[in-house]
mmCIF file of C-alpha atoms and ligand atoms in Angstrom:
data_model
loop_
_atom_site.group_PDB
_atom_site.id
_atom_site.type_symbol
_atom_site.label_atom_id
_atom_site.label_comp_id
_atom_site.label_asym_id
_atom_site.label_seq_id
_atom_site.Cartn_x
_atom_site.Cartn_y
_atom_site.Cartn_z
ATOM 1 C CA UNK Y 1 4.160 16.000 31.098
ATOM 2 C CA UNK Y 2 2.115 15.192 27.494
ATOM 3 C CA UNK Y 3 4.292 13.227 25.169
ATOM 4 C CA UNK Y 4 4.566 14.398 21.253
ATOM 5 C CA UNK Y 5 2.561 12.027 19.155
ATOM 6 C CA UNK Y 6 5.193 10.338 16.650
ATOM 7 C CA UNK Y 7 4.477 11.195 12.951
ATOM 8 C CA UNK Y 8 4.348 7.534 11.610
ATOM 9 C CA UNK Y 9 3.648 6.867 8.112
ATOM 10 C CA UNK Y 10 2.372 3.240 6.395
ATOM 11 C CA UNK Y 11 3.789 2.238 3.017
ATOM 12 C CA UNK Y 12 3.409 -0.654 1.151
ATOM 13 C CA UNK Y 13 6.203 -2.804 1.596
ATOM 14 C CA UNK Y 14 8.308 -3.707 -1.797
ATOM 15 C CA UNK Y 15 10.963 -6.013 -2.519
ATOM 16 C CA UNK Y 16 13.566 -2.803 -1.962
ATOM 17 C CA UNK Y 17 12.693 -3.462 1.639
ATOM 18 C CA UNK Y 18 13.994 -7.256 1.871
ATOM 19 C CA UNK Y 19 17.316 -7.370 3.209
ATOM 20 C CA UNK Y 20 16.194 -4.489 5.804
ATOM 21 C CA UNK Y 21 13.574 -7.035 6.970
ATOM 22 C CA UNK Y 22 16.162 -9.791 7.227
ATOM 23 C CA UNK Y 23 18.057 -7.764 9.306
ATOM 24 C CA UNK Y 24 14.954 -7.207 11.241
ATOM 25 C CA UNK Y 25 14.321 -11.036 11.224
ATOM 26 C CA UNK Y 26 17.754 -11.332 12.949
ATOM 27 C CA UNK Y 27 16.741 -9.346 16.153
ATOM 28 C CA UNK Y 28 16.357 -11.351 19.012
ATOM 29 C CA UNK Y 29 13.356 -9.395 20.396
ATOM 30 C CA UNK Y 30 11.789 -10.385 16.969
ATOM 31 C CA UNK Y 31 12.451 -13.862 16.843
ATOM 32 C CA UNK Y 32 11.614 -14.170 20.361
ATOM 33 C CA UNK Y 33 7.796 -12.850 19.344
ATOM 34 C CA UNK Y 34 7.874 -14.739 16.288
ATOM 35 C CA UNK Y 35 7.751 -18.068 17.932
ATOM 36 C CA UNK Y 36 8.775 -21.912 16.253
ATOM 37 C CA UNK Y 37 7.670 -20.810 12.507
ATOM 38 C CA UNK Y 38 9.965 -21.097 9.821
ATOM 39 C CA UNK Y 39 10.573 -17.315 9.116
ATOM 40 C CA UNK Y 40 9.333 -15.053 6.197
ATOM 41 C CA UNK Y 41 10.497 -15.674 2.726
ATOM 42 C CA UNK Y 42 10.706 -11.937 1.609
ATOM 43 C CA UNK Y 43 11.932 -12.669 -1.840
ATOM 44 C CA UNK Y 44 9.067 -14.325 -2.833
ATOM 45 C CA UNK Y 45 6.520 -12.648 -0.441
ATOM 46 C CA UNK Y 46 7.472 -9.146 -1.095
ATOM 47 C CA UNK Y 47 6.430 -8.965 -4.691
ATOM 48 C CA UNK Y 48 3.397 -11.047 -4.351
ATOM 49 C CA UNK Y 49 -0.074 -9.324 -3.858
ATOM 50 C CA UNK Y 50 -2.744 -11.380 -3.063
ATOM 51 C CA UNK Y 51 -5.903 -9.911 -2.535
ATOM 52 C CA UNK Y 52 -6.278 -10.816 1.081
ATOM 53 C CA UNK Y 53 -3.153 -8.955 2.614
ATOM 54 C CA UNK Y 54 -1.375 -6.072 2.919
ATOM 55 C CA UNK Y 55 2.289 -5.574 3.633
ATOM 56 C CA UNK Y 56 3.230 -2.298 5.257
ATOM 57 C CA UNK Y 57 6.146 -0.514 6.486
ATOM 58 C CA UNK Y 58 5.758 1.870 9.000
ATOM 59 C CA UNK Y 59 8.088 5.093 9.194
ATOM 60 C CA UNK Y 60 8.576 7.210 11.383
ATOM 61 C CA UNK Y 61 9.749 10.961 9.900
ATOM 62 C CA UNK Y 62 10.591 8.850 6.898
ATOM 63 C CA UNK Y 63 12.986 6.126 8.706
ATOM 64 C CA UNK Y 64 11.665 2.870 8.528
ATOM 65 C CA UNK Y 65 11.030 1.499 12.274
ATOM 66 C CA UNK Y 66 8.408 -1.364 11.728
ATOM 67 C CA UNK Y 67 6.241 -3.766 9.696
ATOM 68 C CA UNK Y 68 2.584 -4.661 9.922
ATOM 69 C CA UNK Y 69 0.577 -7.492 8.043
ATOM 70 C CA UNK Y 70 -2.808 -7.439 7.759
ATOM 71 C CA UNK Y 71 -4.534 -10.251 6.505
ATOM 72 C CA UNK Y 72 -7.967 -11.479 5.883
ATOM 73 C CA UNK Y 73 -7.929 -14.585 7.962
ATOM 74 C CA UNK Y 74 -10.906 -16.511 6.104
ATOM 75 C CA UNK Y 75 -8.995 -15.942 2.849
ATOM 76 C CA UNK Y 76 -5.167 -16.392 3.671
ATOM 77 C CA UNK Y 77 -4.626 -19.388 2.077
ATOM 78 C CA UNK Y 78 -2.501 -21.449 4.385
ATOM 79 C CA UNK Y 79 -5.770 -21.169 6.562
ATOM 80 C CA UNK Y 80 -3.456 -20.796 9.781
ATOM 81 C CA UNK Y 81 -6.707 -19.319 11.430
ATOM 82 C CA UNK Y 82 -8.857 -22.544 10.535
ATOM 83 C CA UNK Y 83 -12.268 -22.757 10.680
ATOM 84 C CA UNK Y 84 -13.160 -18.881 10.557
ATOM 85 C CA UNK Y 85 -15.631 -16.826 9.566
ATOM 86 C CA UNK Y 86 -15.807 -13.806 7.331
ATOM 87 C CA UNK Y 87 -15.878 -10.277 7.318
ATOM 88 C CA UNK Y 88 -12.478 -10.343 10.044
ATOM 89 C CA UNK Y 89 -9.048 -9.170 9.826
ATOM 90 C CA UNK Y 90 -5.965 -10.515 11.496
ATOM 91 C CA UNK Y 91 -2.786 -8.104 12.439
ATOM 92 C CA UNK Y 92 0.937 -8.934 12.725
ATOM 93 C CA UNK Y 93 3.221 -6.269 14.006
ATOM 94 C CA UNK Y 94 6.701 -6.240 15.171
ATOM 95 C CA UNK Y 95 9.356 -3.104 15.357
ATOM 96 C CA UNK Y 96 12.683 -3.643 13.730
ATOM 97 C CA UNK Y 97 15.168 -2.107 16.241
ATOM 98 C CA UNK Y 98 15.543 -2.842 20.037
ATOM 99 C CA UNK Y 99 16.165 1.481 20.447
ATOM 100 C CA UNK Y 100 12.533 2.207 18.733
ATOM 101 C CA UNK Y 101 10.757 -0.254 21.078
ATOM 102 C CA UNK Y 102 8.532 1.736 24.389
ATOM 103 C CA UNK Y 103 8.836 4.485 22.509
ATOM 104 C CA UNK Y 104 5.003 4.928 21.684
ATOM 105 C CA UNK Y 105 5.647 3.963 17.929
ATOM 106 C CA UNK Y 106 3.768 0.713 18.301
ATOM 107 C CA UNK Y 107 0.781 2.144 19.905
ATOM 108 C CA UNK Y 108 0.640 4.613 16.751
ATOM 109 C CA UNK Y 109 1.203 1.643 14.350
ATOM 110 C CA UNK Y 110 -1.608 -0.216 15.702
ATOM 111 C CA UNK Y 111 -4.352 2.400 15.480
ATOM 112 C CA UNK Y 112 -3.077 3.305 12.228
ATOM 113 C CA UNK Y 113 -3.877 -0.479 11.027
ATOM 114 C CA UNK Y 114 -6.830 -0.742 12.971
ATOM 115 C CA UNK Y 115 -8.276 2.500 10.865
ATOM 116 C CA UNK Y 116 -7.305 0.167 7.904
ATOM 117 C CA UNK Y 117 -8.700 -2.983 8.983
ATOM 118 C CA UNK Y 118 -12.175 -1.361 9.768
ATOM 119 C CA UNK Y 119 -12.300 1.051 6.761
ATOM 120 C CA UNK Y 120 -14.421 -1.697 4.888
ATOM 121 C CA UNK Y 121 -17.453 -1.148 6.686
ATOM 122 C CA UNK Y 122 -18.547 -4.657 6.985
ATOM 123 C CA UNK Y 123 -15.421 -5.741 8.637
ATOM 124 C CA UNK Y 124 -16.531 -6.687 12.072
ATOM 125 C CA UNK Y 125 -13.347 -7.611 14.130
ATOM 126 C CA UNK Y 126 -10.137 -7.819 14.150
ATOM 127 C CA UNK Y 127 -7.787 -10.572 15.784
ATOM 128 C CA UNK Y 128 -4.210 -11.303 17.019
ATOM 129 C CA UNK Y 129 -2.521 -14.249 18.097
ATOM 130 C CA UNK Y 130 0.566 -12.945 20.564
ATOM 131 C CA UNK Y 131 2.590 -15.462 21.700
ATOM 132 C CA UNK Y 132 1.376 -16.102 25.703
ATOM 133 C CA UNK Y 133 4.764 -15.134 26.678
ATOM 134 C CA UNK Y 134 4.687 -12.022 25.187
ATOM 135 C CA UNK Y 135 3.419 -9.913 27.796
ATOM 136 C CA UNK Y 136 4.599 -6.604 26.444
ATOM 137 C CA UNK Y 137 2.439 -7.194 23.936
ATOM 138 C CA UNK Y 138 -0.574 -8.480 25.566
ATOM 139 C CA UNK Y 139 -0.393 -5.117 27.929
ATOM 140 C CA UNK Y 140 -0.532 -3.033 24.248
ATOM 141 C CA UNK Y 141 -3.417 -4.934 23.050
ATOM 142 C CA UNK Y 142 -5.274 -4.258 25.966
ATOM 143 C CA UNK Y 143 -4.745 -0.885 26.370
ATOM 144 C CA UNK Y 144 -6.017 -0.531 22.957
ATOM 145 C CA UNK Y 145 -9.096 -1.975 23.921
ATOM 146 C CA UNK Y 146 -8.570 -5.717 22.484
ATOM 147 C CA UNK Y 147 -9.929 -8.567 24.695
ATOM 148 C CA UNK Y 148 -8.817 -11.816 25.131
ATOM 149 C CA UNK Y 149 -10.860 -14.375 24.126
ATOM 150 C CA UNK Y 150 -9.057 -17.786 23.958
ATOM 151 C CA UNK Y 151 -5.897 -19.569 24.309
ATOM 152 C CA UNK Y 152 -4.618 -21.809 21.763
ATOM 153 C CA UNK Y 153 -1.730 -23.506 20.105
ATOM 154 C CA UNK Y 154 -1.068 -22.274 16.690
ATOM 155 C CA UNK Y 155 1.136 -25.085 15.208
ATOM 156 C CA UNK Y 156 3.814 -25.744 17.852
ATOM 157 C CA UNK Y 157 3.259 -21.959 19.441
ATOM 158 C CA UNK Y 158 1.654 -21.454 22.492
ATOM 159 C CA UNK Y 159 -0.823 -18.384 21.853
ATOM 160 C CA UNK Y 160 -3.312 -16.067 23.123
ATOM 161 C CA UNK Y 161 -6.107 -15.152 20.387
ATOM 162 C CA UNK Y 162 -6.875 -11.060 21.310
ATOM 163 C CA UNK Y 163 -10.424 -9.883 19.278
ATOM 164 C CA UNK Y 164 -11.733 -6.158 18.779
ATOM 165 C CA UNK Y 165 -15.246 -5.586 17.837
ATOM 166 C CA UNK Y 166 -15.833 -2.797 15.716
ATOM 167 C CA UNK Y 167 -18.724 -1.050 18.405
ATOM 168 C CA UNK Y 168 -15.330 -1.515 21.116
ATOM 169 C CA UNK Y 169 -13.173 0.430 18.480
ATOM 170 C CA UNK Y 170 -15.603 2.935 17.729
ATOM 171 C CA UNK Y 171 -16.345 3.938 21.182
ATOM 172 C CA UNK Y 172 -12.549 4.215 21.689
ATOM 173 C CA UNK Y 173 -11.615 6.852 18.631
HETATM 174 C C1 COA D 201 4.691 -5.299 20.996
HETATM 175 C C2 COA D 201 5.325 -4.182 20.326
HETATM 176 C C3 COA D 201 4.717 -3.830 18.656
HETATM 177 C C4 COA D 201 5.043 -2.598 20.696
HETATM 178 O O1 COA D 201 5.295 -1.889 19.928
HETATM 179 P P1 COA D 201 6.296 -0.287 21.060
HETATM 180 O O2 COA D 201 6.699 0.680 20.481
HETATM 181 O O3 COA D 201 7.518 -1.050 22.173
HETATM 182 O O4 COA D 201 4.796 -0.174 22.099
HETATM 183 P P2 COA D 201 4.841 1.532 22.688
HETATM 184 O O5 COA D 201 5.778 2.272 22.866
HETATM 185 O O6 COA D 201 3.561 2.097 22.256
HETATM 186 O O7 COA D 201 4.388 0.968 24.306
HETATM 187 C C5 COA D 201 5.164 0.049 24.963
HETATM 188 C C6 COA D 201 5.861 0.586 26.488
HETATM 189 O O8 COA D 201 6.218 1.925 25.972
HETATM 190 C C7 COA D 201 5.485 2.909 26.617
HETATM 191 N N1 COA D 201 5.458 4.147 25.889
HETATM 192 C C8 COA D 201 4.145 4.482 25.571
HETATM 193 N N2 COA D 201 4.842 5.897 24.700
HETATM 194 C C9 COA D 201 6.243 5.947 25.088
HETATM 195 C C10 COA D 201 7.164 7.280 25.304
HETATM 196 N N3 COA D 201 6.812 8.531 24.402
HETATM 197 N N4 COA D 201 8.073 6.924 25.929
HETATM 198 C C11 COA D 201 8.399 6.235 26.283
HETATM 199 N N5 COA D 201 7.776 4.955 26.814
HETATM 200 C C12 COA D 201 6.688 5.098 26.091
HETATM 201 C C13 COA D 201 4.054 2.458 26.876
HETATM 202 O O9 COA D 201 3.280 3.133 28.255
HETATM 203 C C14 COA D 201 4.134 0.682 26.942
HETATM 204 O O10 COA D 201 4.468 0.579 28.094
HETATM 205 P P3 COA D 201 4.096 -0.637 28.727
HETATM 206 O O11 COA D 201 5.015 -1.863 27.872
HETATM 207 O O12 COA D 201 4.833 -0.882 29.970
HETATM 208 O O13 COA D 201 2.875 -1.124 29.158
HETATM 209 C C15 COA D 201 6.945 -3.769 19.777
HETATM 210 O O14 COA D 201 7.580 -4.159 21.524
HETATM 211 C C16 COA D 201 7.486 -4.882 19.524
HETATM 212 O O15 COA D 201 7.791 -5.157 18.311
HETATM 213 N N6 COA D 201 7.884 -6.074 19.885
HETATM 214 C C17 COA D 201 8.854 -7.056 19.347
HETATM 215 C C18 COA D 201 7.932 -7.604 18.406
HETATM 216 C C19 COA D 201 6.613 -8.301 18.906
HETATM 217 O O16 COA D 201 6.262 -8.543 19.751
HETATM 218 N N7 COA D 201 5.281 -8.211 18.220
HETATM 219 C C20 COA D 201 3.746 -8.458 18.574
HETATM 220 C C21 COA D 201 3.944 -9.670 18.399
HETATM 221 S S1 COA D 201 2.209 -10.414 18.962
#
């Protein structure tokens, strides 16, 4: 039986999404995937539009279901990724409500995020940094074609680094 592809749309996140994003931040499955970081200050971040990032809300048939951040890791102001080359992108992704997990939404959201990442022709690869414990996310990323290239501690978080190069992405489209 073939599954119907969910109708997902990505919109720019706005200050109107603050309470929803704070609600999602309190969900145990989101907390478990976030590691030890201090969380997002949405009141500060949502009105800001630095050139190195996009903050996106995923909607399914008009209903917000998840969040995506896309950054240029070389330009990102805290230099979270350390010494990293140009022409890359890095993605953060989560689905807000547990009931929306495992419905195929994450796969479609990642594919849409990758379209945006690779739209500028100079972008050579996309990076992800899931916690080592986040096996569900690893499966998704590997299914999409990401390769695990490193095991790295970011601050105190034990993470794998995954990378998808443009040629691999183009072959799979
Ligand atoms: C990681 C995450 C984004 C994946 O999103 P998702 O929507 O659950 O992913 P999908 O539904 O596309 O795929 C997950 C599973 O559902 C299955 N699935 C896909 N479509 C399905 C459908 N229509 N019905 C039932 N199951 C489905 C997939 O086969 C997959 O199975 P697997 O985990 O056994 O490999 C989501 O789980 C999440 O937000 N987790 C919490 C935050 C997080 O971990 N973020 C990533 C940090 S790096």
